[in-house]
mmCIF file of C-alpha atoms and ligand atoms in Angstrom:
data_model
loop_
_atom_site.group_PDB
_atom_site.id
_atom_site.type_symbol
_atom_site.label_atom_id
_atom_site.label_comp_id
_atom_site.label_asym_id
_atom_site.label_seq_id
_atom_site.Cartn_x
_atom_site.Cartn_y
_atom_site.Cartn_z
ATOM 1 C CA MET A 1 -66.323 35.757 -0.970
ATOM 2 C CA GLN A 2 -68.943 33.858 -3.490
ATOM 3 C CA GLN A 3 -72.190 32.499 -2.940
ATOM 4 C CA LEU A 4 -72.628 28.996 -2.225
ATOM 5 C CA GLN A 5 -73.191 26.947 -5.296
ATOM 6 C CA ASP A 6 -73.073 23.216 -6.235
ATOM 7 C CA ARG A 7 -71.963 21.088 -9.200
ATOM 8 C CA PHE A 8 -75.621 20.956 -10.457
ATOM 9 C CA GLY A 9 -74.839 25.165 -11.148
ATOM 10 C CA ARG A 10 -77.664 25.616 -8.140
ATOM 11 C CA ARG A 11 -77.101 28.730 -5.732
ATOM 12 C CA PHE A 12 -78.034 28.492 -1.970
ATOM 13 C CA HIS A 13 -79.837 31.506 -0.405
ATOM 14 C CA TYR A 14 -81.510 30.089 2.340
ATOM 15 C CA LEU A 15 -80.156 28.992 5.551
ATOM 16 C CA ARG A 16 -82.822 26.859 8.324
ATOM 17 C CA LEU A 17 -80.779 26.634 11.060
ATOM 18 C CA SER A 18 -82.308 24.848 14.137
ATOM 19 C CA ILE A 19 -81.424 25.808 17.648
ATOM 20 C CA THR A 20 -82.983 22.707 19.758
ATOM 21 C CA ASP A 21 -84.133 19.250 18.953
ATOM 22 C CA ALA A 22 -86.349 19.361 21.815
ATOM 23 C CA CYS A 23 -89.972 19.841 21.273
ATOM 24 C CA ASN A 24 -93.498 20.090 23.219
ATOM 25 C CA PHE A 25 -95.459 17.866 21.292
ATOM 26 C CA LYS A 26 -96.054 15.302 20.127
ATOM 27 C CA CYS A 27 -96.922 14.998 16.432
ATOM 28 C CA GLN A 28 -97.446 11.593 15.705
ATOM 29 C CA TYR A 29 -95.600 11.476 12.374
ATOM 30 C CA CYS A 30 -92.501 13.431 14.185
ATOM 31 C CA LEU A 31 -92.096 12.663 17.472
ATOM 32 C CA PRO A 32 -95.040 10.171 18.289
ATOM 33 C CA ASN A 33 -93.351 9.288 22.195
ATOM 34 C CA GLY A 34 -92.872 12.905 23.079
ATOM 35 C CA TYR A 35 -89.238 13.985 23.113
ATOM 36 C CA LYS A 36 -86.958 11.672 24.469
ATOM 37 C CA PRO A 37 -83.441 13.920 25.416
ATOM 38 C CA SER A 38 -80.022 11.886 24.976
ATOM 39 C CA GLY A 39 -77.505 13.246 27.746
ATOM 40 C CA LYS A 40 -77.216 16.689 28.302
ATOM 41 C CA PRO A 41 -77.801 18.899 25.559
ATOM 42 C CA HIS A 42 -75.051 20.355 23.479
ATOM 43 C CA HIS A 43 -77.401 22.894 21.707
ATOM 44 C CA LEU A 44 -75.167 25.647 19.879
ATOM 45 C CA ALA A 45 -74.537 28.690 22.261
ATOM 46 C CA PRO A 46 -75.592 32.205 20.960
ATOM 47 C CA ASP A 47 -71.924 33.151 19.792
ATOM 48 C CA GLU A 48 -71.668 30.097 17.684
ATOM 49 C CA LEU A 49 -75.382 30.661 15.861
ATOM 50 C CA SER A 50 -73.632 33.996 15.412
ATOM 51 C CA ARG A 51 -71.257 32.451 13.653
ATOM 52 C CA VAL A 52 -72.834 30.158 12.009
ATOM 53 C CA MET A 53 -75.291 32.992 10.283
ATOM 54 C CA ARG A 54 -72.307 35.383 9.781
ATOM 55 C CA ALA A 55 -70.353 32.744 7.715
ATOM 56 C CA PHE A 56 -73.430 31.859 5.900
ATOM 57 C CA ALA A 57 -74.229 35.278 4.945
ATOM 58 C CA ALA A 58 -70.447 36.296 3.844
ATOM 59 C CA CYS A 59 -71.503 33.468 1.307
ATOM 60 C CA GLY A 60 -74.530 34.819 -0.384
ATOM 61 C CA THR A 61 -77.482 33.107 2.257
ATOM 62 C CA ARG A 62 -80.586 36.434 3.143
ATOM 63 C CA LYS A 63 -82.530 34.861 4.642
ATOM 64 C CA ILE A 64 -82.268 32.677 8.199
ATOM 65 C CA ARG A 65 -84.732 30.537 9.502
ATOM 66 C CA ILE A 66 -84.815 29.229 13.076
ATOM 67 C CA THR A 67 -86.068 26.426 13.722
ATOM 68 C CA GLY A 68 -86.323 23.193 16.024
ATOM 69 C CA GLY A 69 -87.585 21.149 17.308
ATOM 70 C CA GLU A 70 -89.413 23.634 18.417
ATOM 71 C CA PRO A 71 -87.142 26.324 18.895
ATOM 72 C CA SER A 72 -89.770 28.799 21.172
ATOM 73 C CA LEU A 73 -88.542 26.404 23.850
ATOM 74 C CA ARG A 74 -85.100 28.231 24.311
ATOM 75 C CA LYS A 75 -84.813 30.727 27.025
ATOM 76 C CA ASP A 76 -82.635 32.636 24.851
ATOM 77 C CA PHE A 77 -85.482 32.361 21.426
ATOM 78 C CA GLU A 78 -85.772 35.918 21.355
ATOM 79 C CA GLN A 79 -81.878 36.531 22.144
ATOM 80 C CA ILE A 80 -80.796 34.625 19.094
ATOM 81 C CA LEU A 81 -83.790 36.206 16.820
ATOM 82 C CA GLU A 82 -82.023 39.589 17.831
ATOM 83 C CA LEU A 83 -78.477 37.836 16.494
ATOM 84 C CA ALA A 84 -79.859 36.815 12.928
ATOM 85 C CA ALA A 85 -81.616 40.557 12.496
ATOM 86 C CA ASN A 86 -77.876 41.865 13.058
ATOM 87 C CA THR A 87 -76.184 39.748 10.815
ATOM 88 C CA PRO A 88 -75.111 42.250 8.052
ATOM 89 C CA LYS A 89 -76.527 40.979 4.729
ATOM 90 C CA ILE A 90 -79.672 38.958 6.497
ATOM 91 C CA GLU A 91 -82.777 40.455 5.077
ATOM 92 C CA THR A 92 -85.451 38.362 6.033
ATOM 93 C CA VAL A 93 -85.791 36.564 9.448
ATOM 94 C CA ALA A 94 -87.976 33.498 9.683
ATOM 95 C CA THR A 95 -89.150 31.266 12.030
ATOM 96 C CA THR A 96 -91.024 27.716 12.034
ATOM 97 C CA THR A 97 -92.763 27.254 14.991
ATOM 98 C CA ASN A 98 -96.118 25.029 16.590
ATOM 99 C CA GLY A 99 -97.436 28.265 17.722
ATOM 100 C CA TYR A 100 -97.884 27.185 21.718
ATOM 101 C CA ARG A 101 -96.010 30.757 22.468
ATOM 102 C CA LEU A 102 -96.949 33.176 19.703
ATOM 103 C CA ALA A 103 -100.122 34.737 21.049
ATOM 104 C CA GLU A 104 -98.408 36.219 24.059
ATOM 105 C CA HIS A 105 -94.939 36.936 22.173
ATOM 106 C CA ALA A 106 -95.367 37.509 18.808
ATOM 107 C CA ALA A 107 -94.939 41.087 19.122
ATOM 108 C CA ASP A 108 -91.306 40.507 21.018
ATOM 109 C CA TRP A 109 -90.083 38.303 18.699
ATOM 110 C CA GLN A 110 -91.496 41.381 15.527
ATOM 111 C CA ARG A 111 -89.853 43.954 17.826
ATOM 112 C CA CYS A 112 -86.506 41.290 18.000
ATOM 113 C CA GLY A 113 -86.597 41.419 13.974
ATOM 114 C CA LEU A 114 -88.722 38.573 12.683
ATOM 115 C CA ASP A 115 -90.752 39.125 9.873
ATOM 116 C CA GLN A 116 -91.655 36.007 9.072
ATOM 117 C CA ILE A 117 -93.670 32.858 11.116
ATOM 118 C CA ASN A 118 -94.423 29.744 9.906
ATOM 119 C CA VAL A 119 -97.316 28.232 12.436
ATOM 120 C CA SER A 120 -97.601 24.156 12.083
ATOM 121 C CA VAL A 121 -101.158 23.569 11.921
ATOM 122 C CA ASP A 122 -102.576 19.855 10.638
ATOM 123 C CA SER A 123 -105.732 20.570 10.985
ATOM 124 C CA LEU A 124 -108.361 23.091 11.245
ATOM 125 C CA ASP A 125 -110.623 20.774 13.498
ATOM 126 C CA GLY A 126 -109.691 21.027 17.262
ATOM 127 C CA ASN A 127 -110.089 17.419 17.757
ATOM 128 C CA ALA A 128 -107.866 16.063 14.288
ATOM 129 C CA PHE A 129 -105.439 18.698 15.570
ATOM 130 C CA ALA A 130 -105.326 17.031 20.057
ATOM 131 C CA ARG A 131 -104.904 13.457 17.878
ATOM 132 C CA ILE A 132 -102.380 14.612 15.254
ATOM 133 C CA THR A 133 -100.289 16.973 17.906
ATOM 134 C CA GLY A 134 -100.880 15.224 21.131
ATOM 135 C CA ASP A 135 -101.488 18.229 22.160
ATOM 136 C CA SER A 136 -104.741 20.396 23.062
ATOM 137 C CA ARG A 137 -104.025 23.724 22.703
ATOM 138 C CA PHE A 138 -106.068 24.436 18.938
ATOM 139 C CA ASP A 139 -107.742 27.832 19.795
ATOM 140 C CA LEU A 140 -104.361 29.277 21.492
ATOM 141 C CA VAL A 141 -102.175 28.474 17.917
ATOM 142 C CA MET A 142 -105.207 30.005 16.271
ATOM 143 C CA LYS A 143 -105.204 33.066 18.140
ATOM 144 C CA GLY A 144 -101.901 33.521 18.014
ATOM 145 C CA ILE A 145 -102.259 33.231 14.484
ATOM 146 C CA ASP A 146 -104.469 36.101 14.374
ATOM 147 C CA ARG A 147 -102.516 37.780 16.312
ATOM 148 C CA ALA A 148 -99.315 37.790 13.919
ATOM 149 C CA LEU A 149 -101.754 38.939 11.426
ATOM 150 C CA GLU A 150 -103.158 41.869 13.577
ATOM 151 C CA LEU A 151 -99.187 43.094 13.767
ATOM 152 C CA ASP A 152 -98.820 43.023 9.728
ATOM 153 C CA TYR A 153 -95.959 39.885 9.685
ATOM 154 C CA ARG A 154 -94.838 40.401 6.381
ATOM 155 C CA ARG A 155 -95.164 36.749 5.925
ATOM 156 C CA VAL A 156 -97.750 34.392 7.627
ATOM 157 C CA LYS A 157 -98.147 31.058 6.986
ATOM 158 C CA ILE A 158 -99.276 27.304 8.019
ATOM 159 C CA ASN A 159 -97.346 24.100 7.233
ATOM 160 C CA THR A 160 -100.162 21.876 6.940
ATOM 161 C CA VAL A 161 -98.948 17.938 6.868
ATOM 162 C CA LEU A 162 -100.742 15.942 4.288
ATOM 163 C CA LEU A 163 -102.270 12.973 6.688
ATOM 164 C CA ASN A 164 -104.221 10.113 5.179
ATOM 165 C CA GLY A 165 -107.236 9.806 7.540
ATOM 166 C CA HIS A 166 -106.647 12.912 9.313
ATOM 167 C CA ASN A 167 -106.751 15.557 6.980
ATOM 168 C CA ALA A 168 -106.856 14.811 3.552
ATOM 169 C CA ASP A 169 -111.097 15.958 3.166
ATOM 170 C CA GLN A 170 -110.443 19.335 4.809
ATOM 171 C CA LEU A 171 -109.155 21.497 1.444
ATOM 172 C CA PRO A 172 -112.670 22.626 1.854
ATOM 173 C CA LEU A 173 -111.843 23.966 5.644
ATOM 174 C CA PHE A 174 -108.246 25.520 4.805
ATOM 175 C CA LEU A 175 -110.380 27.131 2.128
ATOM 176 C CA ASN A 176 -112.956 29.108 3.760
ATOM 177 C CA TYR A 177 -110.082 29.947 6.356
ATOM 178 C CA ILE A 178 -107.956 32.087 4.205
ATOM 179 C CA ARG A 179 -110.836 33.633 2.178
ATOM 180 C CA ASP A 180 -110.294 36.907 4.241
ATOM 181 C CA ARG A 181 -107.510 36.034 5.721
ATOM 182 C CA LYS A 182 -103.920 36.554 4.133
ATOM 183 C CA VAL A 183 -102.899 33.223 5.482
ATOM 184 C CA ASP A 184 -100.354 31.239 3.106
ATOM 185 C CA ILE A 185 -101.218 27.481 3.701
ATOM 186 C CA ARG A 186 -98.352 25.207 3.029
ATOM 187 C CA PHE A 187 -99.456 21.693 1.765
ATOM 188 C CA ILE A 188 -96.007 19.234 2.767
ATOM 189 C CA GLU A 189 -96.645 15.841 1.603
ATOM 190 C CA LEU A 190 -95.578 13.307 4.421
ATOM 191 C CA MET A 191 -92.330 12.460 4.095
ATOM 192 C CA GLU A 192 -89.912 9.035 5.577
ATOM 193 C CA THR A 193 -87.881 9.675 8.052
ATOM 194 C CA GLY A 194 -86.052 6.476 9.748
ATOM 195 C CA LEU A 195 -88.164 6.041 12.221
ATOM 196 C CA HIS A 196 -91.658 6.276 10.688
ATOM 197 C CA HIS A 197 -92.193 3.755 7.997
ATOM 198 C CA ASP A 198 -94.986 2.662 8.431
ATOM 199 C CA TYR A 199 -96.701 5.578 9.662
ATOM 200 C CA PHE A 200 -95.613 7.232 6.139
ATOM 201 C CA LYS A 201 -97.391 3.517 4.527
ATOM 202 C CA ALA A 202 -100.265 4.765 6.385
ATOM 203 C CA HIS A 203 -101.250 7.508 5.827
ATOM 204 C CA HIS A 204 -98.900 9.224 2.949
ATOM 205 C CA LEU A 205 -101.222 11.423 0.593
ATOM 206 C CA PRO A 206 -99.835 12.507 -2.630
ATOM 207 C CA GLY A 207 -100.405 16.946 -2.762
ATOM 208 C CA THR A 208 -101.148 16.290 -6.338
ATOM 209 C CA VAL A 209 -105.081 14.609 -4.882
ATOM 210 C CA ILE A 210 -105.063 18.784 -3.510
ATOM 211 C CA GLN A 211 -103.588 20.094 -6.849
ATOM 212 C CA GLN A 212 -106.353 18.815 -9.175
ATOM 213 C CA GLN A 213 -108.732 20.044 -6.542
ATOM 214 C CA LEU A 214 -107.376 23.268 -6.603
ATOM 215 C CA LEU A 215 -107.109 23.472 -10.617
ATOM 216 C CA GLN A 216 -110.591 22.400 -10.435
ATOM 217 C CA GLN A 217 -112.075 25.323 -8.658
ATOM 218 C CA GLY A 218 -109.996 27.649 -10.410
ATOM 219 C CA TRP A 219 -106.597 28.213 -8.413
ATOM 220 C CA GLN A 220 -103.905 29.014 -10.625
ATOM 221 C CA GLN A 221 -100.001 28.763 -10.644
ATOM 222 C CA ASP A 222 -98.294 31.771 -9.451
ATOM 223 C CA PRO A 223 -94.769 32.609 -11.232
ATOM 224 C CA SER A 224 -91.926 31.534 -9.193
ATOM 225 C CA ASP A 225 -90.101 33.782 -6.851
ATOM 226 C CA GLN A 226 -86.315 33.339 -5.601
ATOM 227 C CA ASP A 227 -87.858 32.506 -2.583
ATOM 228 C CA ALA A 228 -90.304 30.163 -3.561
ATOM 229 C CA GLY A 229 -87.284 27.156 -3.544
ATOM 230 C CA PRO A 230 -89.215 23.435 -4.567
ATOM 231 C CA ALA A 231 -92.548 25.019 -3.454
ATOM 232 C CA LEU A 232 -95.533 25.610 -6.270
ATOM 233 C CA ASN A 233 -98.199 28.337 -4.701
ATOM 234 C CA TYR A 234 -100.921 28.928 -6.083
ATOM 235 C CA SER A 235 -103.840 32.033 -5.982
ATOM 236 C CA HIS A 236 -107.602 32.685 -6.761
ATOM 237 C CA ARG A 237 -108.925 36.312 -6.863
ATOM 238 C CA ASP A 238 -111.686 35.045 -4.430
ATOM 239 C CA TYR A 239 -109.232 34.704 -1.971
ATOM 240 C CA ALA A 240 -106.775 36.292 0.719
ATOM 241 C CA GLY A 241 -104.295 33.454 1.370
ATOM 242 C CA ARG A 242 -102.470 31.482 -0.946
ATOM 243 C CA ILE A 243 -102.067 28.062 -0.924
ATOM 244 C CA GLY A 244 -98.373 26.007 -1.396
ATOM 245 C CA LEU A 245 -97.464 22.558 -2.119
ATOM 246 C CA ILE A 246 -94.751 20.810 -1.175
ATOM 247 C CA MET A 247 -93.980 17.545 -3.173
ATOM 248 C CA PRO A 248 -90.881 16.015 -2.200
ATOM 249 C CA TYR A 249 -91.535 12.970 -4.365
ATOM 250 C CA SER A 250 -92.511 14.517 -7.291
ATOM 251 C CA LYS A 251 -90.512 14.835 -10.383
ATOM 252 C CA ASP A 252 -87.225 17.209 -10.516
ATOM 253 C CA PHE A 253 -88.376 18.356 -6.865
ATOM 254 C CA CYS A 254 -84.662 19.075 -5.979
ATOM 255 C CA ALA A 255 -83.759 20.798 -9.029
ATOM 256 C CA THR A 256 -85.052 24.057 -7.188
ATOM 257 C CA CYS A 257 -83.670 23.748 -4.010
ATOM 258 C CA ASN A 258 -82.266 26.749 -2.838
ATOM 259 C CA ARG A 259 -81.403 25.553 1.384
ATOM 260 C CA LEU A 260 -79.110 24.527 3.536
ATOM 261 C CA ARG A 261 -79.500 23.452 6.639
ATOM 262 C CA VAL A 262 -77.639 23.217 10.011
ATOM 263 C CA SER A 263 -78.698 21.176 13.364
ATOM 264 C CA SER A 264 -78.508 22.630 16.458
ATOM 265 C CA ILE A 265 -75.564 20.518 17.278
ATOM 266 C CA GLY A 266 -73.564 21.821 14.787
ATOM 267 C CA LYS A 267 -73.805 20.216 11.764
ATOM 268 C CA LEU A 268 -74.203 20.788 8.189
ATOM 269 C CA HIS A 269 -77.082 19.051 6.366
ATOM 270 C CA LEU A 270 -77.049 19.999 2.711
ATOM 271 C CA CYS A 271 -80.446 17.664 2.142
ATOM 272 C CA LEU A 272 -82.619 16.843 4.334
ATOM 273 C CA PHE A 273 -81.931 13.512 3.910
ATOM 274 C CA THR A 274 -79.322 11.218 2.818
ATOM 275 C CA GLU A 275 -76.398 11.918 5.007
ATOM 276 C CA ALA A 276 -75.474 12.611 8.434
ATOM 277 C CA GLY A 277 -73.972 16.265 8.409
ATOM 278 C CA ILE A 278 -70.552 17.729 8.330
ATOM 279 C CA GLU A 279 -69.017 18.485 11.276
ATOM 280 C CA LEU A 280 -69.092 22.962 11.590
ATOM 281 C CA ARG A 281 -68.752 23.071 15.669
ATOM 282 C CA ASP A 282 -64.876 22.983 15.697
ATOM 283 C CA LEU A 283 -64.555 26.523 13.614
ATOM 284 C CA LEU A 284 -67.122 28.301 15.287
ATOM 285 C CA GLY A 285 -64.965 28.450 18.518
ATOM 286 C CA SER A 286 -63.351 32.202 17.429
ATOM 287 C CA ASP A 287 -64.157 34.996 14.624
ATOM 288 C CA ASN A 288 -60.835 34.594 13.842
ATOM 289 C CA GLN A 289 -61.829 30.826 12.441
ATOM 290 C CA LEU A 290 -64.545 32.373 10.182
ATOM 291 C CA PRO A 291 -62.870 32.347 6.706
ATOM 292 C CA GLU A 292 -62.003 28.785 7.503
ATOM 293 C CA LEU A 293 -65.204 28.022 7.854
ATOM 294 C CA GLU A 294 -66.489 29.673 4.622
ATOM 295 C CA GLN A 295 -64.000 27.673 2.962
ATOM 296 C CA ARG A 296 -65.358 24.829 4.549
ATOM 297 C CA LEU A 297 -68.836 25.700 3.697
ATOM 298 C CA HIS A 298 -67.956 25.791 0.092
ATOM 299 C CA ARG A 299 -65.648 22.638 -0.183
ATOM 300 C CA ALA A 300 -68.886 20.783 1.474
ATOM 301 C CA LEU A 301 -71.122 21.968 -1.015
ATOM 302 C CA LEU A 302 -69.343 19.845 -3.714
ATOM 303 C CA GLY A 303 -70.711 16.806 -2.338
ATOM 304 C CA LYS A 304 -74.025 17.896 -2.590
ATOM 305 C CA HIS A 305 -76.094 15.089 -5.090
ATOM 306 C CA GLU A 306 -78.769 16.135 -7.330
ATOM 307 C CA THR A 307 -81.514 15.001 -5.451
ATOM 308 C CA HIS A 308 -82.542 12.801 -2.267
ATOM 309 C CA TYR A 309 -83.048 8.869 -2.892
ATOM 310 C CA LEU A 310 -86.869 8.808 -0.941
ATOM 311 C CA HIS A 311 -88.303 7.406 -4.352
ATOM 312 C CA ASP A 312 -85.832 4.579 -3.150
ATOM 313 C CA GLY A 313 -87.284 4.227 0.352
ATOM 314 C CA ASP A 314 -83.841 5.525 1.379
ATOM 315 C CA ALA A 315 -84.650 8.226 3.898
ATOM 316 C CA GLY A 316 -81.237 8.618 4.820
ATOM 317 C CA ALA A 317 -79.501 9.106 8.525
ATOM 318 C CA THR A 318 -82.935 11.464 9.915
ATOM 319 C CA PRO A 319 -84.976 9.202 12.581
ATOM 320 C CA HIS A 320 -87.556 12.486 12.194
ATOM 321 C CA LEU A 321 -87.244 15.591 11.133
ATOM 322 C CA ALA A 322 -87.253 17.041 14.818
ATOM 323 C CA SER A 323 -83.269 16.193 14.778
ATOM 324 C CA ILE A 324 -82.630 18.957 11.862
ATOM 325 C CA GLY A 325 -85.440 21.036 11.973
ATOM 326 C CA GLY A 326 -87.643 20.265 8.892
HETATM 327 N N1 LIG Y 1 -91.629 22.229 16.325
HETATM 328 C C1 LIG Y 1 -91.785 23.750 14.947
HETATM 329 C C2 LIG Y 1 -93.263 23.119 14.244
HETATM 330 O O1 LIG Y 1 -93.879 22.200 13.572
HETATM 331 O O2 LIG Y 1 -93.673 23.523 12.962
HETATM 332 C C3 LIG Y 1 -90.758 22.978 13.849
HETATM 333 C C4 LIG Y 1 -89.517 22.226 13.629
HETATM 334 S S1 LIG Y 1 -90.980 20.991 12.493
HETATM 335 C C5 LIG Y 1 -89.528 19.571 12.266
HETATM 336 C C6 LIG Y 1 -90.465 21.906 11.242
HETATM 337 C C7 LIG Y 1 -92.419 21.352 10.119
HETATM 338 O O3 LIG Y 1 -91.157 19.820 9.222
HETATM 339 C C8 LIG Y 1 -93.497 21.492 10.875
HETATM 340 O O4 LIG Y 1 -94.221 22.184 9.937
HETATM 341 C C9 LIG Y 1 -93.476 19.840 10.819
HETATM 342 O O5 LIG Y 1 -95.160 19.843 10.173
HETATM 343 C C10 LIG Y 1 -92.647 19.537 9.229
HETATM 344 N N2 LIG Y 1 -92.756 17.775 9.428
HETATM 345 C C11 LIG Y 1 -92.389 17.427 10.674
HETATM 346 N N3 LIG Y 1 -91.815 16.223 10.438
HETATM 347 C C12 LIG Y 1 -92.454 15.742 8.726
HETATM 348 C C13 LIG Y 1 -92.350 14.537 8.149
HETATM 349 N N4 LIG Y 1 -91.900 13.716 8.187
HETATM 350 N N5 LIG Y 1 -93.282 15.133 7.120
HETATM 351 C C14 LIG Y 1 -93.267 16.319 7.142
HETATM 352 N N6 LIG Y 1 -93.362 17.280 7.287
HETATM 353 C C15 LIG Y 1 -92.957 17.249 8.483
HETATM 354 FE FE1 LIG Y 2 -92.569 19.171 17.685
HETATM 355 FE FE2 LIG Y 2 -92.764 20.601 15.243
HETATM 356 FE FE3 LIG Y 2 -92.063 17.373 15.300
HETATM 357 FE FE4 LIG Y 2 -94.530 18.151 16.213
HETATM 358 S S1 LIG Y 2 -93.568 18.354 13.866
HETATM 359 S S2 LIG Y 2 -92.849 17.280 17.644
HETATM 360 S S3 LIG Y 2 -94.158 20.224 16.807
HETATM 361 S S4 LIG Y 2 -90.882 19.398 16.461
#
């Protein structure tokens, strides 16, 4: 089966698979009032997730990121990691987590086949971390990152959402942290979502503010690799870690898009924004449906738009990113 490709020549080898929309944190920009379940959870079961992964792998996907909500809340999280790692042709299994279980389980997850971890840490100041996330377990999260480094995971990254009024002045803290640690910090511009227009207006900070400081301090942009997607990465010879900038509001951001998303209820999202999702679940009940599922993926890609409409203030149908995995 040929590789997933859209009308603009972009190829998609990276799947972000959400396994739950539930979360135990209350990040101000995501679930400020905490997770509110809407009815009985009907998240994809492991056999359905496995079919999603196999179909994507047959269409050229080589990297799967397990995300959420908070993916490690699922009791069968380790089984799902194993399924991902054992999917033929998948070369990299990653997860994005708030890190509250990392210190305890980093070794178990690695045994299950997890290669890369992104941990969300919006501030390296414990008080600011608690203010932003509504959770006071900063030290535990940081211990988890140290544990992952000890275990020599292929890559350990920190995701930091840039927030005016919270962490805009904390670049020095982050740089100090990665001087001797092989951790990549990814600064992500706050994205506007359906439920958070006012928060966005008050706290959005352009990534160029960080970019300028990095360039002034001798950081250099890396040549982009196949995995980078829309991130711009920077290195400096005096630092063990790297910095990545994700600036969805910058020109041409969508030109290097290499990822597709499937939500925890089995909807394909061609973009984080702009559409309500394409149903896949009716084709996830049996292995016999895999060829039809693959065809649906190919057909769906023809409808992918060239860019998002965030510049027009259109955040599409996405209420918050916990709903489809960020
Ligand atoms: N719970 C996990 C976590 O926080 O790492 C995984 C899911 S979370 C939705 C995935 C990523 O999306 C996190 O790094 C989070 O900071 C980021 N995120 C959530 N809402 C965002 C927004 N409005 N703009 C930019 N990034 C956002
Ligand atoms: Fe939970 Fe992640 Fe959203 Fe924070 S960003 S509320 S940890 S899903």
